[in-house]
PDB file of C-alpha atoms in Angstrom:
ATOM      1  CA  UNK A  52     -31.800  79.259 -48.893  1.00 48.00           C
ATOM      2  CA  UNK A  53     -28.298  77.899 -48.392  1.00 45.00           C
ATOM      3  CA  UNK A  54     -27.193  76.401 -45.104  1.00 45.00           C
ATOM      4  CA  UNK A  55     -23.982  75.174 -43.509  1.00 42.00           C
ATOM      5  CA  UNK A  56     -23.406  73.916 -39.988  1.00 41.00           C
ATOM      6  CA  UNK A  57     -20.598  75.149 -37.777  1.00 39.00           C
ATOM      7  CA  UNK A  58     -17.368  73.449 -38.826  1.00 36.00           C
ATOM      8  CA  UNK A  59     -15.031  71.233 -36.905  1.00 35.00           C
ATOM      9  CA  UNK A  60     -11.295  71.946 -37.036  1.00 34.00           C
ATOM     10  CA  UNK A  61      -9.895  70.070 -40.021  1.00 38.00           C
ATOM     11  CA  UNK A  62      -6.395  68.929 -40.877  1.00 39.00           C
ATOM     12  CA  UNK A  63      -4.720  70.767 -43.758  1.00 42.00           C
ATOM     13  CA  UNK A  64      -4.513  68.658 -46.911  1.00 45.00           C
ATOM     14  CA  UNK A  65      -4.007  71.321 -49.588  1.00 55.00           C
ATOM     15  CA  UNK A  66      -1.416  73.896 -50.445  1.00 81.00           C
ATOM     16  CA  UNK A  67      -2.823  77.410 -50.473  1.00 93.00           C
ATOM     17  CA  UNK A  68      -0.901  80.671 -50.461  1.00 97.00           C
ATOM     18  CA  UNK A  69      -1.587  82.719 -47.325  1.00 97.00           C
ATOM     19  CA  UNK A  70      -0.392  86.339 -47.184  1.00 98.00           C
ATOM     20  CA  UNK A  71      -0.383  87.734 -43.633  1.00 98.00           C
ATOM     21  CA  UNK A  72       0.283  91.487 -43.610  1.00 98.00           C
ATOM     22  CA  UNK A  73       1.349  91.262 -39.941  1.00 98.00           C
ATOM     23  CA  UNK A  74       4.482  89.381 -41.034  1.00 97.00           C
ATOM     24  CA  UNK A  75       5.850  92.580 -42.604  1.00 96.00           C
ATOM     25  CA  UNK A  76       5.310  95.785 -40.566  1.00 94.00           C
ATOM     26  CA  UNK A  77       3.683  98.551 -42.604  1.00 97.00           C
ATOM     27  CA  UNK A  78       1.088 101.293 -42.145  1.00 98.00           C
ATOM     28  CA  UNK A  79      -1.477  98.485 -42.099  1.00 98.00           C
ATOM     29  CA  UNK A  80      -0.124  97.667 -38.634  1.00 98.00           C
ATOM     30  CA  UNK A  81      -1.278 101.090 -37.396  1.00 98.00           C
ATOM     31  CA  UNK A  82      -4.734 100.657 -38.921  1.00 98.00           C
ATOM     32  CA  UNK A  83      -4.986  97.223 -37.282  1.00 98.00           C
ATOM     33  CA  UNK A  84      -4.016  98.727 -33.913  1.00 98.00           C
ATOM     34  CA  UNK A  85      -6.824 101.283 -34.173  1.00 98.00           C
ATOM     35  CA  UNK A  86      -9.365  98.651 -35.206  1.00 98.00           C
ATOM     36  CA  UNK A  87      -8.537  96.530 -32.150  1.00 98.00           C
ATOM     37  CA  UNK A  88      -8.104  99.305 -29.534  1.00 98.00           C
ATOM     38  CA  UNK A  89     -11.288  99.679 -27.443  1.00 96.00           C
ATOM     39  CA  UNK A  90     -10.425 103.319 -26.745  1.00 95.00           C
ATOM     40  CA  UNK A  91     -10.408 104.122 -30.472  1.00 96.00           C
ATOM     41  CA  UNK A  92     -12.846 101.685 -32.067  1.00 93.00           C
ATOM     42  CA  UNK A  93     -15.901 103.353 -30.534  1.00 90.00           C
ATOM     43  CA  UNK A  94     -15.600 106.035 -33.215  1.00 96.00           C
ATOM     44  CA  UNK A  95     -17.651 104.352 -35.980  1.00 96.00           C
ATOM     45  CA  UNK A  96     -16.414 106.721 -38.693  1.00 97.00           C
ATOM     46  CA  UNK A  97     -12.771 105.937 -37.930  1.00 97.00           C
ATOM     47  CA  UNK A  98     -13.537 102.231 -37.651  1.00 98.00           C
ATOM     48  CA  UNK A  99     -15.128 102.214 -41.103  1.00 98.00           C
ATOM     49  CA  UNK A 100     -12.299 104.341 -42.513  1.00 98.00           C
ATOM     50  CA  UNK A 101      -9.682 101.873 -41.283  1.00 98.00           C
ATOM     51  CA  UNK A 102     -11.524  98.940 -42.853  1.00 98.00           C
ATOM     52  CA  UNK A 103     -11.693 100.973 -46.063  1.00 98.00           C
ATOM     53  CA  UNK A 104      -7.977 101.819 -45.991  1.00 98.00           C
ATOM     54  CA  UNK A 105      -6.904  98.216 -45.385  1.00 98.00           C
ATOM     55  CA  UNK A 106      -9.187  97.172 -48.252  1.00 98.00           C
ATOM     56  CA  UNK A 107      -7.482  99.630 -50.592  1.00 98.00           C
ATOM     57  CA  UNK A 108      -4.012  98.390 -49.662  1.00 98.00           C
ATOM     58  CA  UNK A 109      -4.973  94.727 -50.052  1.00 98.00           C
ATOM     59  CA  UNK A 110      -6.582  95.514 -53.410  1.00 98.00           C
ATOM     60  CA  UNK A 111      -3.358  97.162 -54.586  1.00 98.00           C
ATOM     61  CA  UNK A 112      -1.356  94.084 -53.623  1.00 98.00           C
ATOM     62  CA  UNK A 113      -3.863  91.787 -55.326  1.00 98.00           C
ATOM     63  CA  UNK A 114      -3.644  93.958 -58.455  1.00 98.00           C
ATOM     64  CA  UNK A 115      -0.064  92.719 -58.877  1.00 98.00           C
ATOM     65  CA  UNK A 116      -1.454  89.195 -59.415  1.00 97.00           C
ATOM     66  CA  UNK A 117      -3.770  90.148 -62.292  1.00 98.00           C
ATOM     67  CA  UNK A 118      -3.090  89.683 -65.993  1.00 98.00           C
ATOM     68  CA  UNK A 119      -2.479  92.835 -68.030  1.00 98.00           C
ATOM     69  CA  UNK A 120      -2.754  93.929 -71.628  1.00 97.00           C
ATOM     70  CA  UNK A 121      -1.157  96.802 -73.516  1.00 98.00           C
ATOM     71  CA  UNK A 122      -3.396  99.657 -74.614  1.00 97.00           C
ATOM     72  CA  UNK A 123      -2.362 102.594 -76.782  1.00 98.00           C
ATOM     73  CA  UNK A 124      -3.630 106.019 -75.672  1.00 97.00           C
ATOM     74  CA  UNK A 125      -3.333 109.502 -77.095  1.00 98.00           C
ATOM     75  CA  UNK A 126      -1.801 112.151 -74.849  1.00 98.00           C
ATOM     76  CA  UNK A 127      -1.851 115.904 -75.648  1.00 97.00           C
ATOM     77  CA  UNK A 128       1.660 115.489 -77.077  1.00 98.00           C
ATOM     78  CA  UNK A 129       1.674 112.074 -78.687  1.00 97.00           C
ATOM     79  CA  UNK A 130       0.893 108.394 -78.375  1.00 97.00           C
ATOM     80  CA  UNK A 131       1.770 106.146 -75.433  1.00 98.00           C
ATOM     81  CA  UNK A 132       1.397 102.419 -74.814  1.00 98.00           C
ATOM     82  CA  UNK A 133       0.093 101.720 -71.293  1.00 98.00           C
ATOM     83  CA  UNK A 134      -0.997  98.613 -69.410  1.00 97.00           C
ATOM     84  CA  UNK A 135      -4.414  97.850 -67.966  1.00 97.00           C
ATOM     85  CA  UNK A 136      -5.868  94.733 -66.314  1.00 97.00           C
ATOM     86  CA  UNK A 137      -7.282  92.178 -68.724  1.00 98.00           C
ATOM     87  CA  UNK A 138      -9.067  90.342 -65.880  1.00 98.00           C
ATOM     88  CA  UNK A 139     -12.703  91.069 -65.206  1.00 98.00           C
ATOM     89  CA  UNK A 140     -12.770  91.592 -61.433  1.00 98.00           C
ATOM     90  CA  UNK A 141     -15.811  90.889 -59.258  1.00 98.00           C
ATOM     91  CA  UNK A 142     -15.687  92.134 -55.659  1.00 98.00           C
ATOM     92  CA  UNK A 143     -18.066  90.129 -53.452  1.00 98.00           C
ATOM     93  CA  UNK A 144     -18.845  90.725 -49.798  1.00 96.00           C
ATOM     94  CA  UNK A 145     -21.039  89.420 -47.012  1.00 93.00           C
ATOM     95  CA  UNK A 146     -23.538  91.932 -45.630  1.00 90.00           C
ATOM     96  CA  UNK A 147     -23.351  93.995 -43.473  1.00 88.00           C
ATOM     97  CA  UNK A 148     -19.922  94.070 -41.845  1.00 90.00           C
ATOM     98  CA  UNK A 149     -18.163  93.710 -45.173  1.00 93.00           C
ATOM     99  CA  UNK A 150     -19.427  96.964 -46.691  1.00 97.00           C
ATOM    100  CA  UNK A 151     -16.611  99.361 -45.596  1.00 97.00           C
ATOM    101  CA  UNK A 152     -13.976  96.759 -46.484  1.00 98.00           C
ATOM    102  CA  UNK A 153     -15.689  96.218 -49.848  1.00 98.00           C
ATOM    103  CA  UNK A 154     -15.659  99.965 -50.486  1.00 98.00           C
ATOM    104  CA  UNK A 155     -11.887 100.031 -50.012  1.00 98.00           C
ATOM    105  CA  UNK A 156     -11.491  97.425 -52.737  1.00 98.00           C
ATOM    106  CA  UNK A 157     -13.755  99.457 -55.021  1.00 98.00           C
ATOM    107  CA  UNK A 158     -11.610 102.545 -54.492  1.00 97.00           C
ATOM    108  CA  UNK A 159      -8.800 100.589 -56.142  1.00 97.00           C
ATOM    109  CA  UNK A 160     -10.794  98.451 -58.611  1.00 98.00           C
ATOM    110  CA  UNK A 161     -13.169 101.224 -59.635  1.00 97.00           C
ATOM    111  CA  UNK A 162     -14.387  99.320 -62.696  1.00 96.00           C
ATOM    112  CA  UNK A 163     -15.041  96.064 -60.872  1.00 98.00           C
ATOM    113  CA  UNK A 164     -18.361  94.275 -60.922  1.00 98.00           C
ATOM    114  CA  UNK A 165     -19.970  93.642 -57.532  1.00 98.00           C
ATOM    115  CA  UNK A 166     -21.717  90.845 -55.681  1.00 98.00           C
ATOM    116  CA  UNK A 167     -23.456  90.850 -52.297  1.00 97.00           C
ATOM    117  CA  UNK A 168     -24.437  87.940 -50.058  1.00 94.00           C
ATOM    118  CA  UNK A 169     -26.616  88.166 -46.958  1.00 89.00           C
ATOM    119  CA  UNK A 170     -25.532  85.568 -44.402  1.00 73.00           C
ATOM    120  CA  UNK A 171     -26.309  85.333 -40.695  1.00 65.00           C
ATOM    121  CA  UNK A 172     -25.952  83.001 -37.729  1.00 61.00           C
ATOM    122  CA  UNK A 173     -29.094  81.299 -36.423  1.00 61.00           C
ATOM    123  CA  UNK A 174     -28.345  79.880 -32.993  1.00 58.00           C
ATOM    124  CA  UNK A 175     -30.016  76.670 -31.902  1.00 60.00           C
ATOM    125  CA  UNK A 176     -32.064  76.499 -28.723  1.00 63.00           C
ATOM    126  CA  UNK A 177     -29.403  74.695 -26.704  1.00 63.00           C
ATOM    127  CA  UNK A 178     -25.696  75.440 -26.544  1.00 59.00           C
ATOM    128  CA  UNK A 179     -23.518  77.721 -28.626  1.00 60.00           C
ATOM    129  CA  UNK A 180     -23.939  75.869 -31.912  1.00 61.00           C
ATOM    130  CA  UNK A 181     -25.549  77.606 -34.858  1.00 56.00           C
ATOM    131  CA  UNK A 182     -26.373  77.307 -38.533  1.00 63.00           C
ATOM    132  CA  UNK A 183     -25.211  79.882 -41.061  1.00 65.00           C
ATOM    133  CA  UNK A 184     -28.002  80.845 -43.450  1.00 74.00           C
ATOM    134  CA  UNK A 185     -27.966  82.774 -46.712  1.00 76.00           C
ATOM    135  CA  UNK A 186     -31.184  84.556 -47.708  1.00 81.00           C
ATOM    136  CA  UNK A 187     -30.079  87.003 -50.401  1.00 88.00           C
ATOM    137  CA  UNK A 188     -27.665  86.941 -53.316  1.00 93.00           C
ATOM    138  CA  UNK A 189     -27.039  89.607 -55.961  1.00 96.00           C
ATOM    139  CA  UNK A 190     -24.235  88.784 -58.376  1.00 97.00           C
ATOM    140  CA  UNK A 191     -23.212  89.051 -62.027  1.00 98.00           C
ATOM    141  CA  UNK A 192     -22.129  85.963 -63.959  1.00 98.00           C
ATOM    142  CA  UNK A 193     -18.753  84.759 -62.670  1.00 98.00           C
ATOM    143  CA  UNK A 194     -17.547  82.437 -65.414  1.00 98.00           C
ATOM    144  CA  UNK A 195     -13.898  83.090 -66.252  1.00 98.00           C
ATOM    145  CA  UNK A 196     -13.665  86.143 -63.974  1.00 98.00           C
ATOM    146  CA  UNK A 197     -11.436  86.993 -61.004  1.00 98.00           C
ATOM    147  CA  UNK A 198     -13.450  86.763 -57.783  1.00 98.00           C
ATOM    148  CA  UNK A 199     -12.380  88.756 -54.733  1.00 98.00           C
ATOM    149  CA  UNK A 200     -14.388  87.468 -51.775  1.00 98.00           C
ATOM    150  CA  UNK A 201     -13.886  89.982 -48.968  1.00 98.00           C
ATOM    151  CA  UNK A 202     -15.121  89.963 -45.366  1.00 96.00           C
ATOM    152  CA  UNK A 203     -13.364  91.624 -42.403  1.00 97.00           C
ATOM    153  CA  UNK A 204     -13.680  88.735 -39.923  1.00 96.00           C
ATOM    154  CA  UNK A 205     -12.847  85.143 -40.843  1.00 97.00           C
ATOM    155  CA  UNK A 206     -13.645  83.284 -37.623  1.00 95.00           C
ATOM    156  CA  UNK A 207     -14.653  79.731 -38.524  1.00 93.00           C
ATOM    157  CA  UNK A 208     -14.724  80.039 -42.306  1.00 93.00           C
ATOM    158  CA  UNK A 209     -18.264  78.656 -42.563  1.00 88.00           C
ATOM    159  CA  UNK A 210     -19.898  81.941 -43.647  1.00 89.00           C
ATOM    160  CA  UNK A 211     -17.200  82.498 -46.252  1.00 93.00           C
ATOM    161  CA  UNK A 212     -17.619  78.988 -47.624  1.00 93.00           C
ATOM    162  CA  UNK A 213     -21.396  79.317 -47.757  1.00 91.00           C
ATOM    163  CA  UNK A 214     -21.113  82.643 -49.582  1.00 93.00           C
ATOM    164  CA  UNK A 215     -18.711  81.024 -52.047  1.00 95.00           C
ATOM    165  CA  UNK A 216     -21.078  78.085 -52.662  1.00 93.00           C
ATOM    166  CA  UNK A 217     -23.949  80.502 -53.246  1.00 94.00           C
ATOM    167  CA  UNK A 218     -21.845  82.526 -55.693  1.00 96.00           C
ATOM    168  CA  UNK A 219     -20.983  79.381 -57.653  1.00 96.00           C
ATOM    169  CA  UNK A 220     -24.617  79.294 -58.785  1.00 95.00           C
ATOM    170  CA  UNK A 221     -23.618  82.286 -60.941  1.00 97.00           C
ATOM    171  CA  UNK A 222     -20.740  80.458 -62.638  1.00 98.00           C
ATOM    172  CA  UNK A 223     -17.169  79.329 -61.973  1.00 97.00           C
ATOM    173  CA  UNK A 224     -14.507  82.041 -61.569  1.00 98.00           C
ATOM    174  CA  UNK A 225     -11.059  81.608 -63.121  1.00 98.00           C
ATOM    175  CA  UNK A 226      -9.239  82.970 -60.054  1.00 97.00           C
ATOM    176  CA  UNK A 227     -10.234  83.331 -56.407  1.00 98.00           C
ATOM    177  CA  UNK A 228      -8.809  85.675 -53.772  1.00 98.00           C
ATOM    178  CA  UNK A 229     -10.228  85.594 -50.227  1.00 98.00           C
ATOM    179  CA  UNK A 230      -9.456  88.673 -48.113  1.00 98.00           C
ATOM    180  CA  UNK A 231     -10.062  89.329 -44.417  1.00 98.00           C
ATOM    181  CA  UNK A 232      -8.824  91.848 -41.875  1.00 98.00           C
ATOM    182  CA  UNK A 233      -8.509  89.277 -39.078  1.00 98.00           C
ATOM    183  CA  UNK A 234      -8.612  85.509 -39.506  1.00 98.00           C
ATOM    184  CA  UNK A 235      -8.287  82.699 -36.984  1.00 98.00           C
ATOM    185  CA  UNK A 236      -5.889  79.831 -37.511  1.00 97.00           C
ATOM    186  CA  UNK A 237      -8.896  77.503 -37.527  1.00 96.00           C
ATOM    187  CA  UNK A 238     -10.511  79.422 -40.368  1.00 97.00           C
ATOM    188  CA  UNK A 239      -7.290  79.398 -42.415  1.00 97.00           C
ATOM    189  CA  UNK A 240      -7.291  75.605 -42.226  1.00 96.00           C
ATOM    190  CA  UNK A 241     -11.001  75.524 -43.049  1.00 96.00           C
ATOM    191  CA  UNK A 242     -10.478  77.629 -46.174  1.00 97.00           C
ATOM    192  CA  UNK A 243      -7.640  75.301 -47.198  1.00 95.00           C
ATOM    193  CA  UNK A 244     -10.050  72.380 -47.005  1.00 95.00           C
ATOM    194  CA  UNK A 245     -13.096  73.915 -48.671  1.00 95.00           C
ATOM    195  CA  UNK A 246     -11.797  76.246 -51.381  1.00 97.00           C
ATOM    196  CA  UNK A 247      -9.901  75.403 -54.586  1.00 96.00           C
ATOM    197  CA  UNK A 248      -6.222  74.790 -53.857  1.00 92.00           C
ATOM    198  CA  UNK A 249      -5.117  77.732 -56.050  1.00 94.00           C
ATOM    199  CA  UNK A 250      -7.117  80.179 -53.902  1.00 97.00           C
ATOM    200  CA  UNK A 251      -5.023  82.962 -52.360  1.00 98.00           C
ATOM    201  CA  UNK A 252      -5.892  84.091 -48.821  1.00 98.00           C
ATOM    202  CA  UNK A 253      -4.996  87.639 -47.719  1.00 98.00           C
ATOM    203  CA  UNK A 254      -5.137  88.589 -44.016  1.00 98.00           C
ATOM    204  CA  UNK A 255      -4.316  91.693 -42.018  1.00 98.00           C
ATOM    205  CA  UNK A 256      -3.456  89.378 -39.113  1.00 98.00           C
ATOM    206  CA  UNK A 257      -4.099  85.812 -37.945  1.00 98.00           C
ATOM    207  CA  UNK A 258      -5.174  85.191 -34.348  1.00 98.00           C
ATOM    208  CA  UNK A 259      -4.770  81.880 -32.528  1.00 95.00           C
ATOM    209  CA  UNK A 260      -8.154  81.318 -30.901  1.00 94.00           C
ATOM    210  CA  UNK A 261     -11.908  81.161 -31.508  1.00 95.00           C
ATOM    211  CA  UNK A 262     -14.108  81.148 -28.389  1.00 93.00           C
ATOM    212  CA  UNK A 263     -17.228  79.086 -27.666  1.00 84.00           C
ATOM    213  CA  UNK A 264     -19.389  81.684 -29.452  1.00 83.00           C
ATOM    214  CA  UNK A 265     -17.176  81.438 -32.566  1.00 85.00           C
ATOM    215  CA  UNK A 266     -15.656  84.899 -32.106  1.00 91.00           C
ATOM    216  CA  UNK A 267     -11.975  85.480 -32.818  1.00 97.00           C
ATOM    217  CA  UNK A 268      -9.810  86.056 -29.726  1.00 97.00           C
ATOM    218  CA  UNK A 269      -8.325  88.610 -29.195  1.00 97.00           C
ATOM    219  CA  UNK A 270      -9.970  89.814 -32.431  1.00 97.00           C
ATOM    220  CA  UNK A 271     -11.722  93.164 -32.234  1.00 97.00           C
ATOM    221  CA  UNK A 272     -15.337  92.392 -31.311  1.00 94.00           C
ATOM    222  CA  UNK A 273     -18.314  92.527 -33.674  1.00 94.00           C
ATOM    223  CA  UNK A 274     -17.200  94.370 -36.817  1.00 95.00           C
ATOM    224  CA  UNK A 275     -20.765  94.936 -37.999  1.00 93.00           C
ATOM    225  CA  UNK A 276     -21.849  96.529 -34.731  1.00 95.00           C
ATOM    226  CA  UNK A 277     -18.718  98.676 -34.512  1.00 96.00           C
ATOM    227  CA  UNK A 278     -19.199  99.922 -38.065  1.00 95.00           C
ATOM    228  CA  UNK A 279     -22.974 100.404 -38.122  1.00 95.00           C
ATOM    229  CA  UNK A 280     -24.359 100.182 -34.589  1.00 93.00           C
ATOM    230  CA  UNK A 281     -25.823  97.443 -32.450  1.00 90.00           C
ATOM    231  CA  UNK A 282     -28.533  95.283 -34.013  1.00 81.00           C
ATOM    232  CA  UNK A 283     -31.319  93.442 -32.247  1.00 73.00           C
TER     233      UNK A 283
END
């Protein structure tokens, strides 16, 4: 079992590329509106579909960062040289909220390998502090591959870091992309501090605050519950 304690806000000491889709208005802005709107988000099918659609768009943008090779193919009328990714892509997500987002990435990277991490918060008896625990990991070998670590909500960054540390037991990836639908500014700084400096972070939007329960404000609520129903 892996464990990490809730993080403190840390000063940025590394350069890391952060792509915030909210900086450039696009159809993603509409999907983000629907994810956040309490009058719309109570439709679980639409909520999952919007996570899926944002995942597909982010995957397309990430595909521009991959390495490619030329491959000759036969058409009905002749021979054509095309390009295909030479990277071996692994899409990894944190159960359960990450599943619809993960599916969107798979719709784009349909030949990707997959990894799944089960992480949850275990609150202590007093106060709002908690430990993040990992109990399950299913992953291929990662050595030399391109790892896409995707999770819709990046609140403190501790769950993402713990998932990453667990995945490193399966080898060291050549490239790392972290993708979230909504991140907090605190979590962006945390990822800067705890991930390799050449990591690229992709966000649908970045919110300013995290409350005492470590939820993003204004955020959208509990993505897992909105996608799959309330858990006990």
